[in-house]
Amino acid sequence: MRAKAKLYPKEAARLLREKPGVREAVTGATLHFERNRLKAYAEVPIEEWRERAKAVKDHVLTHLDHYLELAERRLRENGVQVHWAETPEDAHRVLREVVHRRGVKRAVKAKSMLTEELGVNPLLESLGVEVYETDLGEYLIQLLGEPPSHIVGPAIHLSLGEIQKLFHARFGTPLDASPEALAQVARRVLREAFLSAELGLSGANFLVAETGTLALMENEGNIRLSTSLPKVHVAFVGIEKLLPRFADLALFLPLTARAATGQRLATFVSLIQGPAREGEEGPEEVHVVLVDHGRTALLHDLEAWETLRCLRCGACLNACPVYRQTGGHPYGYVYSGPIGAVLDPGLLGLEEAYPLPYASTLCGACYEACPVKIPIPRLLLTWRHRAAEEGLTPSWEHGAMRAFRKVMESPALYRLFSKGLRGLPLPQDLLPLLRAWTEGRGPLRPSPKPFHELWKEVADGR
Amino acid sequence: MDARTRILARVQRALRGRPKALLPEHPHTPLAEDPVDLLLRRLRENGAEAQRLPREEAKAFAQRLAEGLPGAAFGKTLPQDLRPPLPELPPEEAPLGVSWALFAVAETGSVALSSEDGRKAQLLPPTHLVLVEAKRVYGTLLEALQDLNELPAALGLHSGPSKSADIGQVMVKGVHGPGRLVVVVLE
């Protein structure tokens, strides 16, 4: 996917102006996820779980070469064909070969953020393959031609009304059709696709090195179907997705489910070793594509490598007061919200993702939610610091910060300015900063009295 | 040099001289209550129907569930005597799938289904009946995973009916997989 992260603040402001319904839908959905997460965390010794999960991931990342080679060996022993992809082009080559060799005309696909990174759908379409997203939310946005706006709930920015309109135009369902009726239509279309597709595509939540097991989590059953019915299954796995031991799944599956949706476990978990065995139903071929695409560079980054612990649960998105205003689209890349703000610069380079580290209030809610304790607030500051060092921040900002410092260091100057600014009519339309603020919000109104006067009154009255 | 060599070389370069993190042990946290009781409770909380029955009653239960149906799809490892007396239909057409679970996990409310039993019967029919022996019910997921010596080609953990809230945040059942999950624990 081409990154449009540079447009972040403009796109966010435009969305707030032009599509106020998105804020309502996203806030509703994220608060719902967030409440469920809090309840699910409270049920278990969550601090102990988070510490242990962090330790396991740090172990695997600091021994990554060993575990990658072990996973490759186990996968091959299980009859899986293993491929390595440094770039999207490498991944495309694997797919192109499968499509030509097996005469693939139709593919069913499980939701996967990595395949968004790799641009799998456009590639398949260019090869004449019909691709069906089979996660219901992902199917909705595929019909609309939009990218996902949330890591686990790709269509949370859509209201029921919008989906009713979409299905009316596409399938002729009534404009007031119930969610059940709409889901039944999608079920019918996708069932036909499952039964006729020659190729099933997926990502992976985890790859266990010890046993070569692919672990996939979902609630609908579409992943189980996509990896069971077509004769070929291709899974794209980021190299950071490894777990050392099979029994580590006992921690990571429930922890991810609790963080993502507040469930004790996802409704369906697929633990896949390889192709179907003698006399069994299932795929004849299973391929695993181990993908780098910027991950080794991030591992090399001593200040930011911990980002690679990410489980893609979306908990930080739900907890984030900034993400809740707009959903994921304005972030302009696959990963949005707080994790996107620190992962995208790591994967794309800071220049491509420049404004994203500023898309946060630094309130720390993302860190509290993170199941593997990624220090997102600290990483945001790291990327901001680098942006300043690399001269990516605008030049007026340096001057403004110097002036601000002068004023804040001198009580006399501070009083003078706070009084002076209060007396003036605010030139709302003149200063670019104020204009950016008021475009999406009400006008700035200073309090009638400055804080130090109010404080004095309180102190004197006591 | 191929992609594999380059990726592994870059990983090694990145890790050179870095402190190595230790791998923690798995904790031992045994369950305080009867695993079957907890399994039934958790399955119901997950939206499934669940009961514990002696083998003879389980047979009668499966027959009642199958009453009036034109046929069903059966798991390959399901014991013959537990099959409801129905004609066998392909899973694509069957209104009912009956599976034999490898094991169950109480704390998460899950039944584990092996690809050896056949996957279509577990996924395609709208109603899914799963039978599991009480002695195969584990308290925790960790116990179950540590006890597995041989892994099938694919193992599916099912913890309730298929569901989605992707349409306007309204929970809908039976999206792609079975909308009804019925579990019977055999005593």
XYZ file of N, CA, C and O in Angstrom, chain A residues 261-380:
480
model
N -10.824 -7.720 21.921
C -12.289 -7.636 21.950
C -12.870 -7.938 23.322
O -14.090 -7.966 23.482
N -12.014 -8.201 24.312
C -12.520 -8.518 25.643
C -13.050 -9.931 25.754
O -13.803 -10.237 26.681
N -12.659 -10.812 24.827
C -13.085 -12.215 24.916
C -12.029 -13.038 25.639
O -10.865 -12.668 25.664
N -12.449 -14.168 26.208
C -11.471 -15.050 26.863
C -10.621 -15.762 25.820
O -9.464 -16.112 26.050
N -11.232 -16.026 24.681
C -10.525 -16.616 23.545
C -11.344 -16.235 22.320
O -12.554 -16.066 22.419
N -10.701 -16.106 21.177
C -11.475 -15.851 19.959
C -12.393 -17.056 19.723
O -12.056 -18.173 20.110
N -13.544 -16.830 19.099
C -14.497 -17.924 18.899
C -13.872 -19.093 18.130
O -14.089 -20.243 18.458
N -13.078 -18.767 17.107
C -12.387 -19.824 16.365
C -10.888 -19.569 16.384
O -10.439 -18.470 16.071
N -10.143 -20.598 16.787
C -8.687 -20.545 16.684
C -8.264 -21.682 15.763
O -8.691 -22.823 15.959
N -7.474 -21.362 14.752
C -6.939 -22.400 13.863
C -5.473 -22.618 14.193
O -4.703 -21.660 14.200
N -5.111 -23.868 14.485
C -3.698 -24.202 14.709
C -3.282 -25.133 13.580
O -3.663 -26.303 13.553
N -2.544 -24.587 12.625
C -2.284 -25.301 11.375
C -0.836 -25.762 11.316
O 0.087 -24.967 11.472
N -0.665 -27.088 11.112
C 0.709 -27.628 10.987
C 1.125 -27.713 9.532
O 2.304 -27.614 9.211
N 0.168 -28.013 8.659
C 0.565 -28.210 7.275
C -0.583 -28.707 6.435
O -1.734 -28.640 6.859
N -0.271 -29.197 5.229
C -1.330 -29.659 4.325
C -2.074 -30.866 4.902
O -1.585 -31.533 5.813
N -3.256 -31.123 4.341
C -4.066 -32.259 4.780
C -3.270 -33.550 4.606
O -2.490 -33.698 3.666
N -3.470 -34.464 5.547
C -2.758 -35.734 5.457
C -3.601 -36.749 4.690
O -4.773 -36.499 4.408
N -2.994 -37.877 4.368
C -3.633 -38.974 3.623
C -5.104 -39.158 4.019
O -5.421 -39.372 5.181
N -5.992 -39.049 3.045
C -7.408 -39.343 3.285
C -8.170 -38.227 3.995
O -9.343 -38.400 4.316
N -7.514 -37.091 4.267
C -8.184 -35.991 4.971
C -8.700 -34.938 4.001
O -8.135 -34.770 2.917
N -9.740 -34.195 4.448
C -10.134 -32.990 3.718
C -9.135 -31.887 4.072
O -8.617 -31.868 5.174
N -8.949 -30.957 3.144
C -8.078 -29.819 3.464
C -7.143 -29.516 2.324
O -7.160 -30.200 1.298
N -6.327 -28.466 2.470
C -5.464 -28.038 1.362
C -4.382 -29.064 1.036
O -3.845 -29.706 1.930
N -4.092 -29.178 -0.261
C -3.009 -30.073 -0.695
C -1.656 -29.408 -0.515
O -0.644 -30.070 -0.338
N -1.662 -28.083 -0.635
C -0.413 -27.328 -0.499
C -0.594 -26.242 0.535
O -1.600 -25.543 0.508
N 0.398 -26.099 1.423
C 0.409 -24.938 2.321
C 1.750 -24.218 2.131
O 2.810 -24.860 2.121
N 1.679 -22.921 1.896
C 2.881 -22.101 1.733
C 2.938 -21.080 2.864
O 1.910 -20.487 3.193
N 4.121 -20.882 3.418
C 4.313 -19.794 4.367
C 5.341 -18.831 3.789
O 6.434 -19.252 3.391
N 4.961 -17.567 3.704
C 5.887 -16.547 3.203
C 6.340 -15.719 4.402
O 5.531 -15.021 5.032
N 7.627 -15.829 4.743
C 8.178 -15.070 5.870
C 8.611 -13.694 5.357
O 9.463 -13.599 4.475
N 7.985 -12.645 5.911
C 8.139 -11.315 5.323
C 8.953 -10.376 6.214
O 8.696 -10.270 7.418
N 9.922 -9.701 5.611
C 10.705 -8.679 6.309
C 10.030 -7.311 6.130
O 9.408 -6.796 7.046
N 10.118 -6.720 4.953
C 9.503 -5.435 4.620
C 9.686 -4.385 5.728
O 8.717 -3.855 6.279
N 10.946 -4.144 6.085
C 11.247 -3.088 7.048
C 11.451 -3.561 8.473
O 11.883 -2.788 9.338
N 11.143 -4.838 8.747
C 11.209 -5.299 10.134
C 12.644 -5.471 10.631
O 12.930 -5.188 11.799
N 13.561 -5.939 9.786
C 14.945 -6.095 10.259
C 15.572 -4.730 10.548
O 16.366 -4.597 11.472
N 15.179 -3.727 9.762
C 15.700 -2.374 10.028
C 15.206 -1.880 11.380
O 15.963 -1.277 12.154
N 13.951 -2.159 11.685
C 13.399 -1.747 12.974
C 14.076 -2.509 14.121
O 14.340 -1.955 15.188
N 14.375 -3.792 13.889
C 15.065 -4.587 14.914
C 16.437 -3.974 15.214
O 16.930 -4.036 16.337
N 17.043 -3.386 14.206
C 18.357 -2.785 14.333
C 18.317 -1.485 15.150
O 19.327 -1.012 15.653
N 17.137 -0.902 15.286
C 16.976 0.410 15.917
C 16.899 0.248 17.442
O 15.892 -0.178 17.995
N 17.966 0.600 18.124
C 18.062 0.309 19.560
C 17.031 1.055 20.396
O 16.705 0.650 21.503
N 16.511 2.169 19.873
C 15.506 2.919 20.635
C 14.077 2.484 20.317
O 13.177 2.742 21.088
N 13.881 1.869 19.162
C 12.499 1.623 18.714
C 12.160 0.156 18.458
O 11.024 -0.157 18.133
N 13.115 -0.765 18.652
C 12.880 -2.164 18.275
C 11.740 -2.806 19.051
O 11.091 -3.741 18.561
N 11.433 -2.308 20.259
C 10.373 -2.920 21.069
C 9.004 -2.865 20.378
O 8.103 -3.616 20.736
N 8.866 -1.965 19.413
C 7.623 -1.890 18.638
C 7.296 -3.240 18.010
O 6.130 -3.566 17.777
N 8.336 -4.040 17.731
C 8.136 -5.333 17.073
C 7.417 -6.348 17.972
O 7.030 -7.408 17.507
N 7.237 -6.024 19.263
C 6.452 -6.931 20.119
C 4.972 -6.933 19.740
O 4.229 -7.812 20.150
N 4.551 -5.922 19.000
C 3.111 -5.692 18.746
C 2.380 -6.947 18.267
O 2.843 -7.644 17.367
N 1.206 -7.207 18.886
C 0.380 -8.362 18.526
C -0.736 -7.983 17.564
O -1.557 -8.825 17.224
N -0.834 -6.722 17.181
C -1.902 -6.248 16.271
C -3.289 -6.495 16.881
O -4.187 -6.971 16.190
N -3.449 -6.176 18.164
C -4.734 -6.407 18.830
C -5.644 -5.200 18.708
O -6.852 -5.298 18.920
N -5.078 -4.027 18.427
C -5.898 -2.825 18.282
C -6.312 -2.181 19.601
O -7.043 -1.194 19.596
N -5.854 -2.709 20.741
C -6.274 -2.150 22.034
C -5.868 -0.685 22.180
O -6.608 0.124 22.737
N -4.702 -0.320 21.657
C -4.241 1.065 21.802
C -5.086 2.020 20.962
O -5.258 3.184 21.318
N -5.624 1.523 19.849
C -6.503 2.361 19.036
C -7.764 2.703 19.844
O -8.203 3.852 19.883
N -8.338 1.668 20.456
C -9.582 1.863 21.202
C -9.394 2.795 22.384
O -10.303 3.517 22.777
N -8.191 2.757 22.975
C -7.938 3.563 24.176
C -7.586 5.008 23.824
O -7.592 5.875 24.691
N -7.297 5.281 22.561
C -6.701 6.573 22.195
C -7.742 7.659 21.925
O -8.578 7.521 21.031
N -7.698 8.765 22.681
C -8.661 9.850 22.445
C -8.489 10.530 21.095
O -9.434 11.135 20.588
N -7.321 10.417 20.506
C -7.101 11.030 19.188
C -7.676 10.125 18.095
O -8.426 10.576 17.228
N -7.361 8.825 18.161
C -7.892 7.879 17.174
C -9.421 7.919 17.143
O -10.044 7.858 16.091
N -10.034 8.040 18.321
C -11.499 7.989 18.423
C -12.200 9.086 17.629
O -13.353 8.954 17.275
N -11.504 10.182 17.366
C -12.139 11.286 16.652
C -12.329 10.992 15.169
O -13.264 11.484 14.562
N -11.437 10.188 14.600
C -11.451 10.058 13.137
C -11.380 8.623 12.635
O -11.607 8.383 11.446
N -11.043 7.671 13.497
C -10.745 6.342 12.982
C -9.407 6.357 12.258
O -8.643 7.321 12.376
N -9.146 5.298 11.485
C -7.788 5.093 10.975
C -7.435 5.731 9.647
O -6.263 5.873 9.337
N -8.436 6.109 8.838
C -8.101 6.533 7.471
C -7.136 7.712 7.371
O -6.221 7.677 6.555
N -7.293 8.776 8.211
C -6.388 9.918 8.041
C -4.914 9.587 8.299
O -4.038 10.295 7.814
N -4.642 8.497 9.037
C -3.250 8.152 9.327
C -2.507 7.782 8.036
O -1.292 7.840 7.980
N -3.271 7.362 7.014
C -2.690 7.218 5.686
C -1.818 5.998 5.467
O -1.110 5.917 4.473
N -1.823 5.047 6.404
C -1.088 3.812 6.160
C -1.825 2.661 6.835
O -2.811 2.877 7.530
N -1.325 1.433 6.627
C -1.994 0.223 7.112
C -2.269 0.297 8.614
O -3.347 -0.038 9.080
N -1.255 0.751 9.377
C -1.371 0.750 10.833
C -1.701 2.156 11.307
O -0.966 3.100 11.030
N -2.813 2.277 12.027
C -3.244 3.591 12.479
C -3.199 3.654 14.001
O -2.753 2.716 14.661
N -3.662 4.752 14.564
C -3.708 4.890 16.018
C -2.319 4.990 16.610
O -1.328 5.186 15.891
N -2.217 4.847 17.935
C -0.912 5.008 18.597
C 0.154 4.055 18.059
O 1.288 4.474 17.820
N -0.225 2.791 17.806
C 0.802 1.864 17.314
C 1.245 2.275 15.913
O 2.427 2.199 15.579
N 0.297 2.757 15.104
C 0.669 3.229 13.771
C 1.619 4.405 13.847
O 2.562 4.519 13.053
N 1.396 5.268 14.840
C 2.216 6.469 14.966
C 3.677 6.136 15.288
O 4.561 6.944 15.031
N 3.920 4.953 15.861
C 5.311 4.573 16.139
C 5.816 3.449 15.237
O 7.023 3.327 15.000
N 4.892 2.633 14.712
C 5.313 1.540 13.827
C 5.552 2.036 12.399
O 6.512 1.629 11.742
N 4.684 2.919 11.917
C 4.814 3.392 10.535
C 6.149 4.091 10.281
O 6.798 3.813 9.264
N 6.615 4.993 11.187
C 7.950 5.576 10.956
C 9.035 4.499 10.932
O 9.996 4.601 10.177
N 8.846 3.448 11.764
C 9.824 2.360 11.809
C 9.855 1.567 10.511
O 10.907 1.134 10.058
N 8.688 1.351 9.915
C 8.620 0.526 8.708
C 8.858 1.337 7.439
O 9.456 0.853 6.488
N 8.358 2.578 7.439
C 8.415 3.383 6.209
C 9.596 4.339 6.187
O 9.965 4.847 5.131
N 10.148 4.629 7.351
C 11.115 5.718 7.472
C 10.381 6.948 7.961
O 9.213 7.164 7.609
N 11.052 7.756 8.774
C 10.390 8.890 9.421
C 9.883 9.921 8.413
O 8.820 10.512 8.584
N 10.648 10.103 7.332
C 10.262 11.136 6.380
C 8.894 10.843 5.768
O 8.078 11.739 5.585
N 8.639 9.553 5.468
C 7.369 9.151 4.868
C 6.217 9.246 5.867
O 5.062 9.362 5.480
N 6.522 9.112 7.153
C 5.469 9.015 8.164
C 5.502 10.212 9.099
O 4.915 10.192 10.181
N 6.145 11.300 8.639
C 6.531 12.364 9.544
C 5.470 12.861 10.548
O 5.720 12.831 11.750
N 4.279 13.260 10.148
C 3.455 13.891 11.188
C 2.842 12.887 12.172
O 2.312 13.302 13.198
N 2.922 11.585 11.887
C 2.205 10.615 12.719
C 2.620 10.617 14.195
O 1.763 10.504 15.072
N 3.926 10.770 14.523
C 4.272 10.788 15.956
C 3.636 11.953 16.725
O 3.665 11.969 17.950
N 3.067 12.918 15.997
C 2.402 14.039 16.670
C 0.906 13.782 16.858
O 0.219 14.572 17.492
N 0.404 12.661 16.309
C -1.029 12.359 16.389
C -1.367 11.701 17.721
O -1.911 10.610 17.781
N -1.006 12.372 18.815
C -1.230 11.791 20.134
C -1.216 12.890 21.178
O -0.555 13.906 21.008
N -1.962 12.655 22.266
C -1.945 13.607 23.372
C -0.888 13.245 24.411
O -0.759 13.920 25.421
N -0.190 12.129 24.184
C 0.786 11.616 25.162
C 0.137 11.322 26.512
O 0.775 11.443 27.556
N -1.131 10.939 26.509
C -1.826 10.707 27.781
C -1.458 9.366 28.402
O -1.706 9.126 29.573
N -0.894 8.455 27.591
C -0.446 7.182 28.151
C -1.493 6.075 28.159
O -1.202 4.959 28.588
N -2.713 6.352 27.674
C -3.760 5.325 27.679
C -3.356 4.123 26.817
O -3.692 2.982 27.128
N -2.600 4.382 25.740
C -2.174 3.297 24.848
C -1.241 2.337 25.576
O -1.309 1.122 25.392
N -0.376 2.888 26.406
C 0.562 2.028 27.136
C -0.171 1.162 28.153
O 0.112 -0.028 28.311
N -1.155 1.762 28.839
C -1.942 1.012 29.827
C -2.665 -0.156 29.169
O -2.862 -1.202 29.773
N -3.112 0.027 27.925
C -3.887 -1.003 27.238
C -3.003 -2.076 26.613
O -3.428 -3.219 26.462
N -1.782 -1.720 26.270
C -0.945 -2.624 25.457
C -0.638 -3.942 26.181
O -0.039 -3.940 27.249
N -1.016 -5.077 25.589
C -0.811 -6.367 26.256
C 0.654 -6.776 26.352
O 0.983 -7.656 27.140
N 1.545 -6.164 25.562
C 2.963 -6.506 25.635
C 3.811 -5.305 26.067
O 5.021 -5.284 25.856
N 3.151 -4.323 26.671
C 3.830 -3.189 27.289
C 4.800 -2.464 26.351
O 5.937 -2.154 26.719
N 4.355 -2.201 25.140
C 5.181 -1.377 24.246
C 5.118 0.059 24.771
O 4.032 0.599 24.976
N 6.286 0.663 25.047
C 6.281 2.013 25.631
C 5.939 3.071 24.580
O 6.779 3.891 24.206
N 4.690 3.055 24.112
C 4.301 3.926 22.992
C 4.551 5.415 23.283
O 5.113 6.108 22.442
N 4.172 5.938 24.474
C 4.427 7.364 24.705
C 5.905 7.728 24.588
O 6.257 8.739 23.995
N 6.770 6.861 25.131
C 8.210 7.148 25.020
C 8.662 7.109 23.561
O 9.458 7.932 23.113
N 8.124 6.146 22.803
C 8.512 6.017 21.396
C 8.023 7.209 20.574
O 8.694 7.657 19.648
N 6.838 7.744 20.935
C 6.345 8.941 20.253
C 7.339 10.080 20.426
O 7.667 10.802 19.470
